[in-house]
Amino acid sequence: MRRLLLLPLLFSLLLIGCGGKHHYPAALLMADSLCDVNPKAAIDSLDRLVEQMTQAPEADRMYYRLLRIKAADKAYIPHTSDSLIRTVLDYYEHGGDPKLLPIAYYYGGRVNMDLGDAPQAIGYFQKMLDVIQPDFTNARLRGLCHNQMGHLYISLNLNEEGLHEYQQAKSCFEETGDTLRSIYALSGISSAYNFLNERENALDTLKVALRLMEESETMPVQPSVLNQLARTYHHLHQPDSARKYIQQALHHLTPDTRTATFNIACYIYKDVIPQDSLIWCAQRLLEEGNVNNIRYAHRRLAEHEVREGNLSQAITHYQKWVEMNDSVEDVTATETVARMQSLYNYQLREKENARLKEEVLRRRNLVVFLLSLVLLLSASIFFLYKYNRRKKEALQLKIEKYEHIVKEKKHQKGLNPEKYLEWQSLLRKMVEEKKHMNEETWNSFFFFFEKNFPHFHDECMKLTKMSRINYQLCMLTKMRFGTEELSFLMIKSYKAIHSMKTRLYKRSFGDNGKSGDWDAIICSL
């Protein structure tokens, strides 16, 4: 750990020791070394240099601006504009200190993460990995970059890619002996495994992280690990262990884990009586969370009020949940497709650029092989063009179907919130009591559903013709039941339910999709 804290200072000393290179002021080098260990002190130090920097050489001014971005990022101050980092990047890309270019690319990615531009952020991180030397002195920065890319891929539901990036981050941190960040990477790996429904792998990974925490006498408790342990044990149906770890996480809250901890706690405490903990965590989400956290809190509070018999309050929370759900789903229905298309095209361009750079190098050393290389290039470009064209056509079909459904979507004015919550509570109780739906229950449910969602059947049939069992799946999905609950209510395996959803998606859009993609479509009808 002590060696880790000295890395920023060693980097600064290397800058001084480079003969013939620009010598940065000692005050800037000291501020740089403070960013990782005491970002607030670094910000104060930089604030005192404002007037001095107005008369400083351009190299010092740009280094100063880069440090302002770095210090704010380390202090968890959200970036609200990319104007400053774009100026810094333009300078370092066109003749600035080459040692600082990878760092500028890294913070270009961090700024765009805060701005919600995932494709642009991934692009900057990939550029950083292209220009940075893959040696020990840069292992820590490479690890941070892979860690951020893992987070971005997971947020885009690209879980396999996210798992790979987190594993790369872990390797980099282990290379430098950075135990703390190795634990962060292990927490990310477990999160990816959870999203991939590989619960045992997630638990094994977390046990390694927990062992590293326990072996270190100075290591602070990491709430991200406790959160993932609670979440994993909950999915493994071990409620006592899940509550044990979420309680520990709630006692070790940090600024970057608060909302995640409250969110997981709400999920774990939703069936715990009394529900004081659920209410407290939900209230914290309403105060501190983003739009997704807030709508989730309203959902849990609505369920709680139904359980308590307070139907008026339940309806209030339910209505807020529906309003927020509709607004979020209306936006994400088309934006998700557009964002994924943008990410796909951006990655395709980056791979093409990387391949072309490699080709230039081959031409220098293998002149005799030039003709074959050009032929290979032509074939590859043709293949990529055909593949990209098919992909765009599939995505365009998906967008058109979405827009058609959204235009024809009608608000369910006849919806009876009390009946909706009553049926939702009844079916969830059947899952808890391990009771299956019989024919009489199905008939009653059909009657309720057709009355409250009169256009749902027609909208489903516009997507694809479906059997009675497939339509039952869609109705229960519309009632916000997850795959595990559906498998019990419909007396089918988890894998069978997952397969039904992916087949319906394929039949509707002519493209492979995940079960979660089908859920999003059905819930938006």
Tab-separated table of C-alpha atoms in Angstrom, residues 318-319 322 326 409-418 449-456 459 478 525:
chain	number	residue	atom	x	y	z
A	318	TYR	CA	-48.028	3.246	-7.717
A	319	GLN	CA	-49.119	6.212	-9.838
A	322	VAL	CA	-46.171	4.265	-13.449
A	326	ASP	CA	-43.687	5.406	-18.749
A	409	LYS	CA	-49.774	3.026	-27.834
A	410	LYS	CA	-52.847	4.123	-25.905
A	411	HIS	CA	-52.963	4.881	-22.221
A	412	GLN	CA	-54.972	2.344	-20.314
A	413	LYS	CA	-57.654	4.703	-19.050
A	414	GLY	CA	-59.699	1.776	-17.742
A	415	LEU	CA	-56.885	0.525	-15.545
A	416	ASN	CA	-58.004	-0.129	-11.990
A	417	PRO	CA	-54.913	0.441	-9.807
A	418	GLU	CA	-56.439	-1.334	-6.831
A	449	PHE	CA	-56.240	-8.426	-17.760
A	450	GLU	CA	-58.417	-8.060	-20.877
A	451	LYS	CA	-60.631	-5.587	-19.067
A	452	ASN	CA	-57.747	-3.398	-17.828
A	453	PHE	CA	-55.426	-3.749	-20.849
A	454	PRO	CA	-57.891	-4.002	-23.783
A	455	HIS	CA	-55.298	-3.235	-26.487
A	456	PHE	CA	-52.478	-5.394	-25.158
A	459	GLU	CA	-50.248	-4.989	-29.783
A	478	LYS	CA	-46.498	-6.870	-18.203
A	525	LEU	CA	-46.879	-1.792	-24.639
